[in-house]
Amino acid sequence: MSELNRNPLIDWLLRLYVLASFAFIFAPIAASFVFSLNEDRFPSLPLGGFSTQWYEAVATDPLVWEGLSNTLTIGVIVSLVATALGFGAAYTDYRYRFFGKTVYLALALLPPTIPVIILGLAMLAFLSRVGLSGQSLSVIVAHVVMTAPFAMAIIRLRLSQMDPDLEAAAWNLGASEWAAMRHVILPFARPAILAALFITMAVSFDEFAVAWFVSGLNETLPVRVLGFLQGQVSPRINAIGTFVFLTSMTLVILAQLVLMRRPKEGNPDG
Amino acid sequence: MGDRPLVEFDHVTKRFGDMAAVEDLNLTIAKGEFLAIMGSSGCGKTTTLRMLAGLEAPSEGEIRLQGARINDLPSWRRDTPMVWQSLALFPFLNVRENVEFSLRMRGIGGAERRRRAADWLDRLQIGELAERNIAHLSGGQRQRVALARSLVTEPEILLLDEPLSALDAHLKVRMQSVLADLQRQLGITFVYVTHSQSEAFSMADRVVIMSRGRIEQIGAPREIYRTPRTRFVAEFLGSSNIFAGTLVDAIGDGAQVDTPSGRLRLATSPEGFATGDAVVIAVPGDRIELTATLPDAGDNAIEATVMGEEFVGATATVYLEAADGTEMRAQKSHADLEKIDIRTGQKLFVGWRPEHAHVLPPA
Ligand SMILES: Nc1ncnc2c1ncn2[C@@H]1O[C@H](COP(=O)(O)OP(=O)(O)O)[C@@H](O)[C@H]1O
Ligand SMILES: [Mg+2]
């Protein structure tokens, strides 16, 4: 934008607005972080002394470890399956024109727009009917349904930036359709595929409502948190919350980094 | 040439939905020939090339490569590499890996691949760029990478789809001579698609002019330039003056044509026409004489007003308009023009010898 046409007042208001938005979003998280390191039993000001006792309490709770292990296992499987499905859907959209494609796309992108309560109930009803409710597998199925559209959106965006002649050029140079997929489409989409892996894992990691509906005895970490809340209010929740927040943020930031990386000189793994 | 053609298009039609992108195409391409396919945007040039490369299947007709039908042969089983308008280099591979790609797809081992890729990079004078990323190359360098990538399998035929259209004028001329030299040294067939008349006419052995999915004319560059077969070709090349009229006095040698600009003389009576038929005459712009006074009695002459001039290198094109509104043009050297001192609005005689006029064949 040209420096000439900038109104300093609008500039300042915009800056203030952005700042206020961030404060609004991050204040509760920051508060949670601060109280997780506070020795007091109840969150109140002024703060008591610094303490890592709540982290210790969390770390020694076997139920938390079980929840974490469930969450991580589920997260990894969900991200792999959702990214594979998302890639398939995005590639289908990129490569083929067919009757009803708009409907196909709308359906593929639909799940995130459905309120999670409804999705959770529907999942519960469906999974119990097919005899899958109350298992880790049911959380995986539910999370794949919820996260695959994100994977598809990210990979689809990347494929749309691809020179439409690139795949045909590979065929023209002797690559069969499989070879072109392996040597051209996948390498081109690699940043988006990595980003999709991170994002879907982050969403699965955070997701509570649907997991709560379908998880049964195999609780994920967010579901465990609800357990804590129902028992008694404990600063342990702040400790877990901080941990979950940092993990998710790390995954999202990793996703951003792989998407923004510039091409480097040379290519050692060619 | 004698032996059988390398490529044959036999009544080939390609339809997208209801629209025929290429219609009833008949074309043979000889071994070692430099063939240019020319026409305005959307006339079906790329579709023709893509059918040859196996990227589109013909709706009707047959395409043969070395006598064998290839309609249903997948692209990766043909050795018909293409240089793309967009170049379509692989951005995640470096220069060497791009060039090695087709060798790798054919299962050729690493050492052999490297040697052959290095060979071609040197040949195109970009050997020192081998480990560079594609994103860090200039337009001309990318062009050379694309050429090396297509030629590394030493194919029998190379397809080029407007390969120079993204380059600036200077580079265009340089690459044009690189291409022409390459084709001569390798002796392989080039099928070169372009909408640029100067590219097609300066490099090709034969030129195909297409319009709306059909071939308008095939011939050597000079032949097409001098004797356009259709009004479309004459107008498309923009080199000829077109006069439409009615044939009168088609008796013995010579004939006359009545046109809105006046009565014009032909050296011979045109074949296939009778008195009273409508005819179209083309007169090449460089056959036109511009004079201030009425020329010799035997020549044709039309009085016209100078509308403007355009300079391209050593020649100039003078645009004129007859009293009835017919537009005409003359290509002259600067030396010629100095003799008559052209000014816009000036009245001149546009003249030519009857034998330089060419009657377009009946439609
Ligand atoms: N895949 C396609 N689907 C539909 N129409 C197409 C397709 N490819 C080309 N066409 C149409 O066919 C015609 C010829 O296109 P093309 O061969 O690309 O022309 P050129 O290369 O001479 O500019 C155009 O009208 C174009 O819109
Ligand atoms: Mg084209």
PDB file of N, CA, C and O in Angstrom, chain B residues 297-344:
ATOM      1  N   ALA B 297       0.313   1.715 -69.049  1.00  0.00           N
ATOM      2  CA  ALA B 297      -1.038   1.327 -69.450  1.00  0.00           C
ATOM      3  C   ALA B 297      -1.349  -0.121 -69.128  1.00  0.00           C
ATOM      4  O   ALA B 297      -2.453  -0.458 -68.727  1.00  0.00           O
ATOM      5  N   GLY B 298      -0.338  -1.063 -69.239  1.00  0.00           N
ATOM      6  CA  GLY B 298      -0.582  -2.489 -69.030  1.00  0.00           C
ATOM      7  C   GLY B 298      -0.810  -2.851 -67.578  1.00  0.00           C
ATOM      8  O   GLY B 298      -1.341  -3.910 -67.259  1.00  0.00           O
ATOM      9  N   ASP B 299      -0.375  -2.013 -66.632  1.00  0.00           N
ATOM     10  CA  ASP B 299      -0.469  -2.338 -65.209  1.00  0.00           C
ATOM     11  C   ASP B 299      -1.833  -1.980 -64.638  1.00  0.00           C
ATOM     12  O   ASP B 299      -2.571  -1.186 -65.201  1.00  0.00           O
ATOM     13  N   ASN B 300      -2.128  -2.608 -63.496  1.00  0.00           N
ATOM     14  CA  ASN B 300      -3.314  -2.217 -62.752  1.00  0.00           C
ATOM     15  C   ASN B 300      -2.985  -0.994 -61.910  1.00  0.00           C
ATOM     16  O   ASN B 300      -1.864  -0.836 -61.432  1.00  0.00           O
ATOM     17  N   ALA B 301      -3.953  -0.160 -61.684  1.00  0.00           N
ATOM     18  CA  ALA B 301      -3.707   1.023 -60.859  1.00  0.00           C
ATOM     19  C   ALA B 301      -5.001   1.448 -60.175  1.00  0.00           C
ATOM     20  O   ALA B 301      -6.061   1.451 -60.789  1.00  0.00           O
ATOM     21  N   ILE B 302      -4.888   1.751 -58.911  1.00  0.00           N
ATOM     22  CA  ILE B 302      -6.042   2.242 -58.154  1.00  0.00           C
ATOM     23  C   ILE B 302      -5.598   3.504 -57.436  1.00  0.00           C
ATOM     24  O   ILE B 302      -4.554   3.512 -56.768  1.00  0.00           O
ATOM     25  N   GLU B 303      -6.366   4.547 -57.576  1.00  0.00           N
ATOM     26  CA  GLU B 303      -6.007   5.767 -56.856  1.00  0.00           C
ATOM     27  C   GLU B 303      -6.406   5.604 -55.394  1.00  0.00           C
ATOM     28  O   GLU B 303      -7.492   5.116 -55.095  1.00  0.00           O
ATOM     29  N   ALA B 304      -5.493   5.996 -54.494  1.00  0.00           N
ATOM     30  CA  ALA B 304      -5.766   5.783 -53.073  1.00  0.00           C
ATOM     31  C   ALA B 304      -5.121   6.867 -52.230  1.00  0.00           C
ATOM     32  O   ALA B 304      -4.214   7.565 -52.678  1.00  0.00           O
ATOM     33  N   THR B 305      -5.618   6.999 -51.001  1.00  0.00           N
ATOM     34  CA  THR B 305      -5.116   8.004 -50.071  1.00  0.00           C
ATOM     35  C   THR B 305      -4.230   7.320 -49.027  1.00  0.00           C
ATOM     36  O   THR B 305      -4.590   6.259 -48.513  1.00  0.00           O
ATOM     37  N   VAL B 306      -3.095   7.909 -48.726  1.00  0.00           N
ATOM     38  CA  VAL B 306      -2.211   7.348 -47.698  1.00  0.00           C
ATOM     39  C   VAL B 306      -2.844   7.556 -46.324  1.00  0.00           C
ATOM     40  O   VAL B 306      -3.200   8.676 -45.950  1.00  0.00           O
ATOM     41  N   MET B 307      -3.020   6.450 -45.589  1.00  0.00           N
ATOM     42  CA  MET B 307      -3.623   6.541 -44.250  1.00  0.00           C
ATOM     43  C   MET B 307      -2.571   6.562 -43.147  1.00  0.00           C
ATOM     44  O   MET B 307      -2.797   7.078 -42.069  1.00  0.00           O
ATOM     45  N   GLY B 308      -1.417   5.952 -43.418  1.00  0.00           N
ATOM     46  CA  GLY B 308      -0.367   5.937 -42.404  1.00  0.00           C
ATOM     47  C   GLY B 308       0.753   4.998 -42.794  1.00  0.00           C
ATOM     48  O   GLY B 308       0.682   4.320 -43.820  1.00  0.00           O
ATOM     49  N   GLU B 309       1.801   4.997 -41.970  1.00  0.00           N
ATOM     50  CA  GLU B 309       2.964   4.158 -42.240  1.00  0.00           C
ATOM     51  C   GLU B 309       3.360   3.431 -40.974  1.00  0.00           C
ATOM     52  O   GLU B 309       3.107   3.894 -39.872  1.00  0.00           O
ATOM     53  N   GLU B 310       4.014   2.277 -41.161  1.00  0.00           N
ATOM     54  CA  GLU B 310       4.498   1.504 -40.018  1.00  0.00           C
ATOM     55  C   GLU B 310       5.885   0.995 -40.381  1.00  0.00           C
ATOM     56  O   GLU B 310       6.073   0.450 -41.458  1.00  0.00           O
ATOM     57  N   PHE B 311       6.837   1.205 -39.466  1.00  0.00           N
ATOM     58  CA  PHE B 311       8.205   0.789 -39.763  1.00  0.00           C
ATOM     59  C   PHE B 311       8.558  -0.464 -39.003  1.00  0.00           C
ATOM     60  O   PHE B 311       8.365  -0.541 -37.801  1.00  0.00           O
ATOM     61  N   VAL B 312       9.051  -1.465 -39.724  1.00  0.00           N
ATOM     62  CA  VAL B 312       9.586  -2.654 -39.067  1.00  0.00           C
ATOM     63  C   VAL B 312      10.945  -2.932 -39.691  1.00  0.00           C
ATOM     64  O   VAL B 312      11.047  -3.385 -40.827  1.00  0.00           O
ATOM     65  N   GLY B 313      12.004  -2.617 -38.956  1.00  0.00           N
ATOM     66  CA  GLY B 313      13.345  -2.859 -39.464  1.00  0.00           C
ATOM     67  C   GLY B 313      13.591  -2.089 -40.744  1.00  0.00           C
ATOM     68  O   GLY B 313      13.335  -0.882 -40.805  1.00  0.00           O
ATOM     69  N   ALA B 314      14.049  -2.782 -41.778  1.00  0.00           N
ATOM     70  CA  ALA B 314      14.470  -2.118 -43.001  1.00  0.00           C
ATOM     71  C   ALA B 314      13.306  -1.817 -43.939  1.00  0.00           C
ATOM     72  O   ALA B 314      13.466  -1.152 -44.939  1.00  0.00           O
ATOM     73  N   THR B 315      12.116  -2.344 -43.614  1.00  0.00           N
ATOM     74  CA  THR B 315      10.993  -2.086 -44.506  1.00  0.00           C
ATOM     75  C   THR B 315       9.907  -1.298 -43.783  1.00  0.00           C
ATOM     76  O   THR B 315       9.848  -1.252 -42.558  1.00  0.00           O
ATOM     77  N   ALA B 316       9.057  -0.693 -44.585  1.00  0.00           N
ATOM     78  CA  ALA B 316       7.926   0.028 -44.039  1.00  0.00           C
ATOM     79  C   ALA B 316       6.668  -0.479 -44.725  1.00  0.00           C
ATOM     80  O   ALA B 316       6.706  -0.907 -45.872  1.00  0.00           O
ATOM     81  N   THR B 317       5.566  -0.479 -43.994  1.00  0.00           N
ATOM     82  CA  THR B 317       4.288  -0.807 -44.600  1.00  0.00           C
ATOM     83  C   THR B 317       3.495   0.489 -44.713  1.00  0.00           C
ATOM     84  O   THR B 317       3.344   1.212 -43.735  1.00  0.00           O
ATOM     85  N   VAL B 318       3.039   0.765 -45.925  1.00  0.00           N
ATOM     86  CA  VAL B 318       2.218   1.955 -46.139  1.00  0.00           C
ATOM     87  C   VAL B 318       0.768   1.500 -46.243  1.00  0.00           C
ATOM     88  O   VAL B 318       0.460   0.577 -46.992  1.00  0.00           O
ATOM     89  N   TYR B 319      -0.089   2.104 -45.441  1.00  0.00           N
ATOM     90  CA  TYR B 319      -1.511   1.753 -45.466  1.00  0.00           C
ATOM     91  C   TYR B 319      -2.257   2.791 -46.291  1.00  0.00           C
ATOM     92  O   TYR B 319      -2.077   3.993 -46.105  1.00  0.00           O
ATOM     93  N   LEU B 320      -3.097   2.302 -47.211  1.00  0.00           N
ATOM     94  CA  LEU B 320      -3.816   3.214 -48.107  1.00  0.00           C
ATOM     95  C   LEU B 320      -5.280   2.827 -48.173  1.00  0.00           C
ATOM     96  O   LEU B 320      -5.649   1.697 -47.836  1.00  0.00           O
ATOM     97  N   GLU B 321      -6.102   3.763 -48.649  1.00  0.00           N
ATOM     98  CA  GLU B 321      -7.517   3.475 -48.787  1.00  0.00           C
ATOM     99  C   GLU B 321      -8.014   4.020 -50.122  1.00  0.00           C
ATOM    100  O   GLU B 321      -7.763   5.178 -50.450  1.00  0.00           O
ATOM    101  N   ALA B 322      -8.700   3.158 -50.895  1.00  0.00           N
ATOM    102  CA  ALA B 322      -9.245   3.583 -52.185  1.00  0.00           C
ATOM    103  C   ALA B 322     -10.505   4.413 -51.952  1.00  0.00           C
ATOM    104  O   ALA B 322     -11.040   4.452 -50.834  1.00  0.00           O
ATOM    105  N   ALA B 323     -10.993   5.048 -53.012  1.00  0.00           N
ATOM    106  CA  ALA B 323     -12.162   5.918 -52.903  1.00  0.00           C
ATOM    107  C   ALA B 323     -13.376   5.142 -52.379  1.00  0.00           C
ATOM    108  O   ALA B 323     -14.199   5.672 -51.626  1.00  0.00           O
ATOM    109  N   ASP B 324     -13.483   3.841 -52.728  1.00  0.00           N
ATOM    110  CA  ASP B 324     -14.640   3.056 -52.297  1.00  0.00           C
ATOM    111  C   ASP B 324     -14.451   2.474 -50.897  1.00  0.00           C
ATOM    112  O   ASP B 324     -15.298   1.719 -50.418  1.00  0.00           O
ATOM    113  N   GLY B 325     -13.319   2.781 -50.243  1.00  0.00           N
ATOM    114  CA  GLY B 325     -13.122   2.307 -48.875  1.00  0.00           C
ATOM    115  C   GLY B 325     -12.287   1.052 -48.773  1.00  0.00           C
ATOM    116  O   GLY B 325     -11.948   0.622 -47.671  1.00  0.00           O
ATOM    117  N   THR B 326     -11.904   0.440 -49.923  1.00  0.00           N
ATOM    118  CA  THR B 326     -11.060  -0.757 -49.876  1.00  0.00           C
ATOM    119  C   THR B 326      -9.698  -0.405 -49.273  1.00  0.00           C
ATOM    120  O   THR B 326      -9.071   0.570 -49.677  1.00  0.00           O
ATOM    121  N   GLU B 327      -9.285  -1.243 -48.277  1.00  0.00           N
ATOM    122  CA  GLU B 327      -7.988  -0.990 -47.643  1.00  0.00           C
ATOM    123  C   GLU B 327      -6.891  -1.728 -48.379  1.00  0.00           C
ATOM    124  O   GLU B 327      -7.062  -2.877 -48.780  1.00  0.00           O
ATOM    125  N   MET B 328      -5.759  -1.080 -48.510  1.00  0.00           N
ATOM    126  CA  MET B 328      -4.625  -1.693 -49.196  1.00  0.00           C
ATOM    127  C   MET B 328      -3.361  -1.419 -48.418  1.00  0.00           C
ATOM    128  O   MET B 328      -3.314  -0.533 -47.583  1.00  0.00           O
ATOM    129  N   ARG B 329      -2.343  -2.242 -48.712  1.00  0.00           N
ATOM    130  CA  ARG B 329      -1.056  -2.021 -48.051  1.00  0.00           C
ATOM    131  C   ARG B 329       0.075  -2.333 -49.009  1.00  0.00           C
ATOM    132  O   ARG B 329      -0.067  -3.159 -49.915  1.00  0.00           O
ATOM    133  N   ALA B 330       1.188  -1.651 -48.809  1.00  0.00           N
ATOM    134  CA  ALA B 330       2.359  -1.885 -49.649  1.00  0.00           C
ATOM    135  C   ALA B 330       3.570  -1.995 -48.747  1.00  0.00           C
ATOM    136  O   ALA B 330       3.740  -1.185 -47.837  1.00  0.00           O
ATOM    137  N   GLN B 331       4.392  -3.026 -48.964  1.00  0.00           N
ATOM    138  CA  GLN B 331       5.639  -3.144 -48.220  1.00  0.00           C
ATOM    139  C   GLN B 331       6.780  -2.641 -49.093  1.00  0.00           C
ATOM    140  O   GLN B 331       6.979  -3.140 -50.195  1.00  0.00           O
ATOM    141  N   LYS B 332       7.482  -1.651 -48.591  1.00  0.00           N
ATOM    142  CA  LYS B 332       8.524  -1.023 -49.395  1.00  0.00           C
ATOM    143  C   LYS B 332       9.767  -0.818 -48.541  1.00  0.00           C
ATOM    144  O   LYS B 332       9.686  -0.708 -47.309  1.00  0.00           O
ATOM    145  N   SER B 333      10.913  -0.779 -49.208  1.00  0.00           N
ATOM    146  CA  SER B 333      12.138  -0.437 -48.488  1.00  0.00           C
ATOM    147  C   SER B 333      12.151   1.072 -48.272  1.00  0.00           C
ATOM    148  O   SER B 333      11.472   1.824 -48.972  1.00  0.00           O
ATOM    149  N   HIS B 334      12.930   1.508 -47.292  1.00  0.00           N
ATOM    150  CA  HIS B 334      13.011   2.949 -47.044  1.00  0.00           C
ATOM    151  C   HIS B 334      13.554   3.677 -48.257  1.00  0.00           C
ATOM    152  O   HIS B 334      13.119   4.783 -48.573  1.00  0.00           O
ATOM    153  N   ALA B 335      14.501   3.020 -48.944  1.00  0.00           N
ATOM    154  CA  ALA B 335      15.091   3.643 -50.130  1.00  0.00           C
ATOM    155  C   ALA B 335      14.013   3.937 -51.179  1.00  0.00           C
ATOM    156  O   ALA B 335      13.970   5.022 -51.758  1.00  0.00           O
ATOM    157  N   ASP B 336      13.104   2.973 -51.390  1.00  0.00           N
ATOM    158  CA  ASP B 336      12.010   3.169 -52.349  1.00  0.00           C
ATOM    159  C   ASP B 336      11.125   4.331 -51.940  1.00  0.00           C
ATOM    160  O   ASP B 336      10.698   5.141 -52.764  1.00  0.00           O
ATOM    161  N   LEU B 337      10.832   4.372 -50.642  1.00  0.00           N
ATOM    162  CA  LEU B 337       9.877   5.375 -50.172  1.00  0.00           C
ATOM    163  C   LEU B 337      10.455   6.779 -50.248  1.00  0.00           C
ATOM    164  O   LEU B 337       9.723   7.746 -50.459  1.00  0.00           O
ATOM    165  N   GLU B 338      11.776   6.890 -50.103  1.00  0.00           N
ATOM    166  CA  GLU B 338      12.400   8.216 -50.154  1.00  0.00           C
ATOM    167  C   GLU B 338      12.143   8.885 -51.493  1.00  0.00           C
ATOM    168  O   GLU B 338      12.011  10.096 -51.575  1.00  0.00           O
ATOM    169  N   LYS B 339      12.027   8.046 -52.560  1.00  0.00           N
ATOM    170  CA  LYS B 339      11.844   8.595 -53.906  1.00  0.00           C
ATOM    171  C   LYS B 339      10.514   9.318 -54.051  1.00  0.00           C
ATOM    172  O   LYS B 339      10.383  10.210 -54.864  1.00  0.00           O
ATOM    173  N   ILE B 340       9.498   8.922 -53.295  1.00  0.00           N
ATOM    174  CA  ILE B 340       8.196   9.561 -53.495  1.00  0.00           C
ATOM    175  C   ILE B 340       7.733  10.416 -52.326  1.00  0.00           C
ATOM    176  O   ILE B 340       6.702  11.066 -52.426  1.00  0.00           O
ATOM    177  N   ASP B 341       8.465  10.440 -51.253  1.00  0.00           N
ATOM    178  CA  ASP B 341       8.166  11.324 -50.136  1.00  0.00           C
ATOM    179  C   ASP B 341       6.706  11.219 -49.669  1.00  0.00           C
ATOM    180  O   ASP B 341       5.866  12.055 -49.976  1.00  0.00           O
ATOM    181  N   ILE B 342       6.413  10.123 -48.928  1.00  0.00           N
ATOM    182  CA  ILE B 342       5.041   9.815 -48.512  1.00  0.00           C
ATOM    183  C   ILE B 342       4.572  10.713 -47.375  1.00  0.00           C
ATOM    184  O   ILE B 342       5.294  10.916 -46.404  1.00  0.00           O
ATOM    185  N   ARG B 343       3.367  11.231 -47.487  1.00  0.00           N
ATOM    186  CA  ARG B 343       2.741  11.956 -46.383  1.00  0.00           C
ATOM    187  C   ARG B 343       1.321  11.442 -46.195  1.00  0.00           C
ATOM    188  O   ARG B 343       0.658  11.086 -47.166  1.00  0.00           O
ATOM    189  N   THR B 344       0.846  11.426 -44.958  1.00  0.00           N
ATOM    190  CA  THR B 344      -0.519  10.992 -44.692  1.00  0.00           C
ATOM    191  C   THR B 344      -1.485  11.943 -45.373  1.00  0.00           C
ATOM    192  O   THR B 344      -1.289  13.160 -45.345  1.00  0.00           O
TER     193      THR B 344
END
